[in-house]
Amino acid sequence: MKPLAEHLPESVLTQILENAFQWFVVVNKDLKIMYINEDYCKFLEISREEAFGKPVYEVIENSRMHEVIATGKAQIASAQFIKGTYMLANRVPLRVDGEVVGAFGSVIFRDLNDWHNLSSNVKIQMEKINFGKPTNEGSPYLLENIIGSSKVIRSIKETIQMIAPSDLPVLIQGESGTGKELFAHSIHQLSDRSDKPFIKLNCAAIPPELLESELFGRAETEGRLHLANDGTLFLDDVGNMPLSVQVKLLRVMQEGLIESIGSVQSKKVNVRVIAASNQPLKSLIESGKFREDLYYRIQAITLQLPPLRERMDDFIEITNYLFHKSLMRAGKRNLIFATDTMEYLQAYHWPGNVRELQNVVQAAVYLTNGEVIEPSALPQQIKMERTFYTIGSRTLSESLEEVERNILHETLLHHPDKRAAANILGLSRSTLYEKIKKYDL
């Protein structure tokens, strides 16, 4: 086979050399520059005439071409600091009859942010390729699994794609059942830590006296922070974390040091923290239950997840997704919602959000023997909420009281803590107690 140079004119070969890579340089065995493309020269602020024949280390700072020539080993995707910016470069030895006669270097990413963005984008595209393929039951942890195309959800997804490659801590706020853990997993899966551990700790599910050892470990056992090293730690219900534990967590986030209970030595860890709360942390700060310095540390990026009742544009899409998922699980095919059933579902205010909707849809599928899901398959509270007004049946005051009673009943059902219920309803505790007494709740 004839050499390429015999088939192509010199002008074409020059175009290939100039455009095949963003920036590249060729040096001989003595490290002198034999060729460098025009774009690289512009960045280095030197003319090609000045660069030719000069030692590469006089033109390109932190050059390691001498290592490649000395060892004969290529350096692929190696970080290099040039003019105040970290870049990724390839350095490859050039051989003639087996002998190293020079080296070829090319910059493949001019800014490590470009690499992070590409890495995130590649993972998103892989999610799209894999979406719909069988996954482990109970592990829908990809961005594609977040169902919804409303403006607010699109905005949150775009934010996740931007911040996922960074190591910034993230605070996810939203009511119970809005999918905070799913969003946390999506951030982890799009990050450069996706092949490292994702460790979850529910601060409300563990007794306060045990939470510290669970998080930081003891002298003889590792805690969740140890297990999450190089990965992501997801702290759910972080508002329930005792103040004494908050102090130690703040040190970890500031200094990257863990001190286990009973140990006198600190251990260095590299952990990204994603925290979630269904309570407004600012309210907890005001009541002295959450440290202000920790709050400002964890809320570098804050995602505010909307309740289902505020994203009803997504309701049909979410319901259909959950419905077909439940059909597959139940092994059923020919099943549809009756028109009245869907009207009941859309009229309900869903205090338990998507989690409650999932449970209702799943139960309705299992409770239906025929081919149509009738309203009888729905829980009573959903049918109670859809009340119809007939002219003359009751006064306006009576109708408003009925709506108020239903709202109070559902809120207290899902939030038995009176303080939390009052915050959600925008009432003082004394007003809430008066209404509970009025409606005999």
Coordinates of C-alpha atoms in Angstrom, one line a residue:
M1 CA 0.0 0.0 0.0
K2 CA 1.4 3.4 -1.0
P3 CA 1.9 6.1 1.7
L4 CA -0.9 8.6 2.2
A5 CA 1.4 11.4 1.1
E6 CA 1.6 10.0 -2.4
H7 CA -2.2 10.1 -2.8
L8 CA -2.9 13.6 -1.4
P9 CA -1.4 16.9 -2.3
E10 CA 0.6 18.7 0.4
S11 CA -2.1 21.4 0.9
V12 CA -4.7 18.7 1.8
L13 CA -2.3 17.0 4.3
T14 CA -1.8 20.4 5.9
Q15 CA -5.5 21.0 6.2
I16 CA -5.8 17.6 7.9
L17 CA -3.0 18.3 10.3
E18 CA -4.5 21.8 11.2
N19 CA -8.0 20.5 11.8
A20 CA -7.7 16.9 13.0
F21 CA -7.1 18.1 16.6
Q22 CA -7.9 21.3 18.4
W23 CA -4.2 21.9 19.4
F24 CA -1.2 19.7 18.7
V25 CA 2.6 19.8 18.6
V26 CA 5.3 17.4 17.3
V27 CA 8.8 17.4 18.9
N28 CA 11.9 15.5 17.9
K29 CA 14.1 13.4 20.2
D30 CA 15.8 16.5 21.4
L31 CA 12.5 18.0 22.5
K32 CA 12.6 20.7 19.8
I33 CA 9.3 21.6 18.1
M34 CA 9.1 20.3 14.6
Y35 CA 5.5 21.2 14.0
I36 CA 2.7 23.0 15.8
N37 CA -0.7 24.0 14.5
E38 CA -1.9 27.6 14.1
D39 CA -4.7 27.5 16.7
Y40 CA -2.3 26.3 19.4
C41 CA 0.1 29.1 18.5
K42 CA -2.7 31.7 18.8
F43 CA -3.5 30.4 22.3
L44 CA 0.1 30.4 23.3
E45 CA 0.5 33.9 21.8
I46 CA 3.6 32.9 19.7
S47 CA 4.1 32.8 16.0
R48 CA 4.8 29.5 14.3
E49 CA 8.1 30.8 13.1
E50 CA 9.2 31.6 16.7
A51 CA 8.0 28.2 17.9
F52 CA 9.7 26.0 15.3
G53 CA 13.0 24.7 16.5
K54 CA 12.5 25.9 20.1
P55 CA 12.6 23.4 23.1
V56 CA 9.0 22.5 23.8
Y57 CA 9.3 23.4 27.5
E58 CA 10.2 27.0 26.6
V59 CA 6.9 27.3 24.6
I60 CA 4.4 25.1 26.5
E61 CA 4.5 25.3 30.3
N62 CA 4.5 22.1 32.4
S63 CA 5.2 20.0 29.3
R64 CA 6.0 16.4 30.0
M65 CA 7.0 15.3 26.5
H66 CA 10.5 14.5 27.9
E67 CA 8.8 11.7 30.0
V68 CA 7.2 10.2 26.9
I69 CA 10.5 10.2 25.0
A70 CA 12.5 8.8 27.9
T71 CA 10.0 6.0 28.7
G72 CA 8.5 5.3 25.3
K73 CA 5.1 5.1 27.1
A74 CA 2.0 7.1 26.0
Q75 CA 0.2 9.4 28.4
I76 CA -3.5 9.5 27.6
A77 CA -6.0 12.0 29.0
S78 CA -3.4 13.5 31.3
A79 CA -4.2 16.7 33.2
Q80 CA -1.9 19.6 32.3
F81 CA -2.0 23.2 33.7
I82 CA -1.5 25.7 31.0
K83 CA -2.0 29.5 31.4
G84 CA -4.1 29.2 34.5
T85 CA -6.4 26.4 33.2
Y86 CA -6.3 22.6 33.7
M87 CA -6.6 20.8 30.3
L88 CA -6.6 17.2 29.2
A89 CA -3.8 16.1 26.8
N90 CA -2.6 13.0 25.0
R91 CA 1.2 12.5 24.6
V92 CA 2.3 9.6 22.3
P93 CA 5.8 8.5 21.4
L94 CA 6.8 8.5 17.7
R95 CA 8.8 5.5 16.5
V96 CA 10.9 4.6 13.4
D97 CA 12.0 1.0 13.2
G98 CA 11.1 0.5 16.8
E99 CA 13.2 3.5 18.1
V100 CA 11.6 6.5 19.7
V101 CA 12.4 9.5 17.5
G102 CA 10.1 12.1 18.9
A103 CA 6.6 12.6 20.4
F104 CA 3.2 13.9 19.4
G105 CA 1.1 15.9 21.9
S106 CA -2.5 17.0 21.5
V107 CA -4.9 18.9 23.8
I108 CA -8.2 17.0 23.7
F109 CA -10.1 19.2 26.2
R110 CA -9.1 22.8 26.6
D111 CA -11.0 23.2 29.9
L112 CA -11.8 20.4 32.4
N113 CA -15.3 21.9 32.6
D114 CA -15.7 20.8 28.9
W115 CA -14.8 17.2 30.0
H116 CA -17.2 17.3 32.9
N117 CA -20.0 18.6 30.7
L118 CA -19.3 15.9 28.0
S119 CA -19.1 13.2 30.7
S120 CA -22.5 14.3 32.0
N121 CA -23.9 14.5 28.4
V122 CA -22.6 11.0 27.6
K123 CA -24.3 9.6 30.7
I124 CA -27.6 11.3 29.7
Q125 CA -27.4 9.7 26.2
M126 CA -26.6 6.3 27.7
E127 CA -29.6 6.7 30.0
K128 CA -31.8 7.3 26.9
I129 CA -30.3 4.3 25.2
N130 CA -30.9 2.1 28.2
F131 CA -34.3 3.6 29.2
G132 CA -37.0 1.0 28.8
K133 CA -34.7 -2.0 29.3
P134 CA -35.3 -4.1 32.3
T135 CA -33.8 -2.7 35.5
N136 CA -33.5 -3.9 39.0
E137 CA -36.9 -3.7 40.7
G138 CA -37.2 -0.7 43.0
S139 CA -34.1 1.1 41.4
P140 CA -35.5 3.6 38.9
Y141 CA -32.6 6.0 39.6
L142 CA -32.0 7.7 36.2
L143 CA -33.0 11.2 35.1
E144 CA -35.2 9.6 32.5
N145 CA -37.3 8.0 35.3
I146 CA -38.4 11.4 36.5
I147 CA -41.7 11.6 34.7
G148 CA -43.0 15.0 33.7
S149 CA -42.7 17.7 31.1
S150 CA -44.1 20.7 32.9
K151 CA -42.1 23.9 33.0
V152 CA -41.0 23.5 36.6
I153 CA -39.8 19.9 36.1
R154 CA -38.0 20.7 32.9
S155 CA -36.2 23.5 34.8
I156 CA -35.2 21.1 37.6
K157 CA -33.9 18.5 35.2
E158 CA -31.8 21.2 33.4
T159 CA -30.4 22.3 36.7
I160 CA -29.4 18.7 37.6
Q161 CA -27.6 18.3 34.3
M162 CA -25.6 21.5 35.0
I163 CA -24.6 20.8 38.6
A164 CA -24.3 17.0 38.6
P165 CA -20.6 16.9 37.4
S166 CA -19.6 19.2 40.2
D167 CA -18.9 18.3 43.8
L168 CA -21.2 21.0 45.2
P169 CA -23.5 19.9 48.0
V170 CA -27.2 19.9 47.1
L171 CA -30.3 20.5 49.2
I172 CA -33.5 19.0 48.0
Q173 CA -36.7 20.4 49.6
G174 CA -40.2 19.2 49.1
E175 CA -43.1 17.6 50.7
S176 CA -43.1 13.9 51.6
G177 CA -43.7 11.7 48.5
T178 CA -42.4 14.2 45.9
G179 CA -39.5 11.9 45.0
K180 CA -36.5 13.6 46.7
E181 CA -34.5 10.3 46.8
L182 CA -35.1 9.8 43.0
F183 CA -33.7 13.2 42.3
A184 CA -30.7 12.6 44.5
H185 CA -29.9 9.4 42.7
S186 CA -30.2 11.2 39.4
I187 CA -27.6 13.7 40.4
H188 CA -25.3 10.9 41.6
Q189 CA -25.7 8.9 38.3
L190 CA -24.8 11.9 36.2
S191 CA -21.8 12.8 38.3
D192 CA -18.2 11.6 38.0
R193 CA -18.9 9.6 41.2
S194 CA -21.5 7.4 39.5
D195 CA -19.3 4.3 39.7
K196 CA -18.7 4.9 43.4
P197 CA -21.1 4.2 46.4
F198 CA -24.4 6.0 46.9
I199 CA -25.1 5.7 50.6
K200 CA -28.4 6.7 52.1
L201 CA -29.2 7.7 55.7
N202 CA -32.7 8.6 56.9
C203 CA -32.1 10.9 59.9
A204 CA -35.8 10.5 61.0
A205 CA -35.7 6.7 61.0
I206 CA -32.8 6.3 63.5
P207 CA -33.1 7.2 67.2
P208 CA -31.1 10.4 67.9
E209 CA -28.8 8.7 70.3
L210 CA -27.8 6.2 67.6
L211 CA -27.5 8.6 64.7
E212 CA -24.0 9.8 65.5
S213 CA -22.5 6.3 65.5
E214 CA -24.5 5.4 62.4
L215 CA -23.1 8.4 60.6
F216 CA -19.5 8.6 61.9
G217 CA -18.9 5.0 63.1
R218 CA -17.1 3.8 66.1
A219 CA -13.5 2.9 66.7
E220 CA -14.2 -0.7 65.6
T221 CA -16.9 -0.1 62.9
E222 CA -17.2 2.2 60.0
G223 CA -20.1 4.7 59.6
R224 CA -22.0 5.7 56.6
L225 CA -19.5 8.5 55.8
H226 CA -16.7 5.9 55.6
L227 CA -18.8 3.8 53.3
A228 CA -19.6 6.8 51.1
N229 CA -15.9 7.7 50.6
D230 CA -15.3 8.9 47.0
G231 CA -19.1 8.7 46.4
T232 CA -22.3 10.4 47.5
L233 CA -24.0 10.5 50.9
F234 CA -27.7 11.1 50.8
L235 CA -29.1 12.5 54.1
D236 CA -32.8 12.2 54.0
D237 CA -34.9 14.2 56.5
V238 CA -31.8 16.1 57.5
G239 CA -34.0 18.4 59.6
N240 CA -34.3 15.7 62.2
M241 CA -30.5 15.5 62.8
P242 CA -29.6 16.4 66.4
L243 CA -27.6 19.6 66.9
S244 CA -24.6 17.7 68.3
V245 CA -24.4 15.6 65.1
Q246 CA -24.8 18.7 63.0
V247 CA -21.6 20.2 64.4
K248 CA -19.6 17.1 63.5
L249 CA -21.2 17.0 60.0
L250 CA -20.2 20.6 59.4
R251 CA -16.5 19.8 60.2
V252 CA -16.6 16.9 57.7
M253 CA -18.0 19.2 55.0
Q254 CA -15.5 22.0 55.8
E255 CA -12.3 19.9 56.4
G256 CA -13.1 16.4 55.0
L257 CA -12.2 14.8 58.3
I258 CA -14.1 12.2 60.3
E259 CA -13.6 11.4 63.9
S260 CA -15.3 8.1 64.9
I261 CA -16.8 7.7 68.4
G262 CA -14.1 6.4 70.7
S263 CA -11.3 7.2 68.3
V264 CA -8.6 9.8 68.8
Q265 CA -7.5 9.9 65.2
S266 CA -9.2 11.7 62.3
K267 CA -9.6 10.1 58.9
K268 CA -9.7 12.0 55.6
V269 CA -12.7 11.3 53.4
N270 CA -14.0 12.7 50.1
V271 CA -17.8 12.7 50.1
R272 CA -20.4 14.7 48.2
V273 CA -23.4 15.4 50.4
I274 CA -26.9 15.6 49.1
A275 CA -29.4 16.5 51.8
A276 CA -33.2 16.4 51.7
S277 CA -35.9 17.8 53.9
N278 CA -39.7 17.9 53.9
Q279 CA -39.6 20.7 56.5
P280 CA -38.5 24.3 55.7
L281 CA -35.0 24.4 57.2
K282 CA -35.2 28.2 57.7
S283 CA -38.1 27.6 60.1
L284 CA -36.0 25.1 62.0
I285 CA -33.2 27.6 62.2
E286 CA -35.6 30.1 63.7
S287 CA -36.7 27.6 66.3
G288 CA -33.1 26.7 67.2
K289 CA -33.3 23.1 65.8
F290 CA -31.0 23.5 62.9
R291 CA -27.6 25.2 62.7
E292 CA -27.5 28.3 60.4
D293 CA -23.8 27.6 59.4
L294 CA -24.6 24.1 58.4
Y295 CA -27.7 25.3 56.4
Y296 CA -25.5 27.7 54.3
R297 CA -23.0 24.9 53.8
I298 CA -25.5 22.4 52.4
Q299 CA -27.6 24.7 50.3
A300 CA -25.0 25.7 47.7
I301 CA -27.5 24.3 45.2
T302 CA -31.2 24.1 46.3
L303 CA -33.8 22.1 44.4
Q304 CA -37.4 23.0 45.4
L305 CA -39.6 20.1 44.3
P306 CA -43.2 21.1 43.7
P307 CA -46.1 19.0 45.3
L308 CA -48.2 17.0 42.8
R309 CA -51.1 19.4 43.2
E310 CA -48.9 22.2 41.8
R311 CA -47.8 20.2 38.7
M312 CA -51.1 18.9 37.5
D313 CA -49.9 19.4 33.9
D314 CA -47.9 16.2 34.5
F315 CA -50.7 14.3 36.2
I316 CA -51.9 12.2 33.2
E317 CA -48.3 11.4 32.2
I318 CA -47.4 10.3 35.7
T319 CA -50.6 8.3 36.2
N320 CA -50.2 6.5 32.9
Y321 CA -46.5 5.6 33.8
L322 CA -47.5 4.3 37.2
F323 CA -50.5 2.5 35.7
H324 CA -48.6 0.6 33.1
K325 CA -45.9 -0.2 35.6
S326 CA -48.6 -1.7 38.0
L327 CA -50.1 -3.6 35.1
M328 CA -46.8 -5.3 34.3
R329 CA -46.3 -6.1 38.0
A330 CA -49.8 -7.6 38.3
G331 CA -49.6 -9.4 35.0
K332 CA -52.7 -7.7 33.6
R333 CA -53.2 -6.3 30.1
N334 CA -56.7 -5.1 29.1
L335 CA -57.5 -2.6 31.8
I336 CA -58.5 1.0 31.6
F337 CA -59.8 3.7 33.9
A338 CA -63.4 4.6 33.9
T339 CA -64.0 8.3 33.1
D340 CA -65.5 8.9 36.6
T341 CA -62.5 7.2 38.2
M342 CA -60.0 9.5 36.4
E343 CA -62.1 12.5 37.4
Y344 CA -61.9 11.5 41.0
L345 CA -58.2 11.2 40.7
Q346 CA -57.7 14.6 39.1
A347 CA -60.0 16.3 41.6
Y348 CA -58.1 15.0 44.6
H349 CA -55.4 17.2 46.1
W350 CA -52.8 14.4 46.8
P351 CA -51.2 15.4 50.2
G352 CA -49.0 12.3 49.9
N353 CA -47.9 13.4 46.4
V354 CA -46.6 10.9 43.8
R355 CA -46.0 8.2 46.4
E356 CA -49.6 8.3 47.4
L357 CA -50.7 8.3 43.7
Q358 CA -48.5 5.2 43.1
N359 CA -50.1 3.3 46.0
V360 CA -53.6 4.2 44.9
V361 CA -53.0 3.2 41.3
Q362 CA -51.4 0.0 42.3
A363 CA -54.2 -1.0 44.7
A364 CA -56.8 -0.1 42.1
V365 CA -55.2 -2.4 39.6
Y366 CA -55.2 -5.3 42.0
L367 CA -58.7 -4.6 43.2
T368 CA -60.2 -4.7 39.7
N369 CA -61.5 -8.0 38.3
G370 CA -63.0 -6.7 35.1
E371 CA -61.5 -4.6 32.4
V372 CA -62.5 -1.2 33.8
I373 CA -61.3 0.4 37.0
E374 CA -64.4 1.9 38.6
P375 CA -64.5 4.5 41.4
S376 CA -65.3 1.6 43.8
A377 CA -61.6 0.6 43.6
L378 CA -60.5 3.9 45.0
P379 CA -59.9 4.8 48.7
Q380 CA -62.8 6.5 50.4
Q381 CA -60.9 9.8 51.1
I382 CA -60.4 10.4 47.4
K383 CA -64.1 10.0 46.7
M384 CA -65.0 12.2 49.7
E385 CA -63.1 15.1 48.4
R386 CA -64.9 15.4 45.1
T387 CA -68.1 17.0 46.5
F388 CA -70.8 18.4 44.2
Y389 CA -72.8 21.4 45.0
T390 CA -76.5 21.4 44.2
I391 CA -78.3 24.8 44.3
G392 CA -80.2 25.1 47.5
S393 CA -78.6 22.0 49.1
R394 CA -76.5 24.1 51.5
T395 CA -75.3 27.6 52.1
L396 CA -72.0 28.9 50.9
S397 CA -70.7 29.0 54.4
E398 CA -71.6 25.3 54.9
S399 CA -69.9 24.3 51.6
L400 CA -66.7 26.2 52.6
E401 CA -66.7 24.6 56.0
E402 CA -67.0 21.1 54.4
V403 CA -64.0 21.8 52.1
E404 CA -62.0 23.2 55.1
R405 CA -62.8 20.1 57.2
N406 CA -61.7 17.8 54.4
I407 CA -58.4 19.7 54.0
L408 CA -57.7 19.7 57.7
H409 CA -58.5 15.9 57.9
E410 CA -56.2 15.0 55.1
T411 CA -53.4 17.2 56.3
L412 CA -53.5 15.8 59.8
L413 CA -53.7 12.2 58.4
H414 CA -50.4 12.6 56.6
H415 CA -48.8 15.0 59.1
P416 CA -49.8 14.1 62.7
D417 CA -47.3 16.5 64.1
K418 CA -49.4 19.6 64.8
R419 CA -46.5 22.0 64.4
A420 CA -45.7 20.6 60.9
A421 CA -49.4 20.6 60.0
A422 CA -49.8 24.2 61.0
N423 CA -46.8 25.2 58.9
I424 CA -48.1 23.4 55.9
L425 CA -51.6 25.0 56.2
G426 CA -50.1 28.5 57.0
L427 CA -51.9 28.6 60.4
S428 CA -50.7 29.4 63.9
R429 CA -50.9 26.4 66.2
S430 CA -53.6 28.0 68.3
T431 CA -55.8 28.5 65.2
L432 CA -55.2 24.9 64.1
Y433 CA -56.2 23.6 67.6
E434 CA -59.4 25.8 67.4
K435 CA -60.3 24.3 64.1
I436 CA -59.6 20.7 65.2
K437 CA -61.9 21.3 68.1
K438 CA -64.6 22.9 65.9
Y439 CA -64.6 20.0 63.4
D440 CA -64.1 17.3 66.1
L441 CA -61.0 15.9 64.3

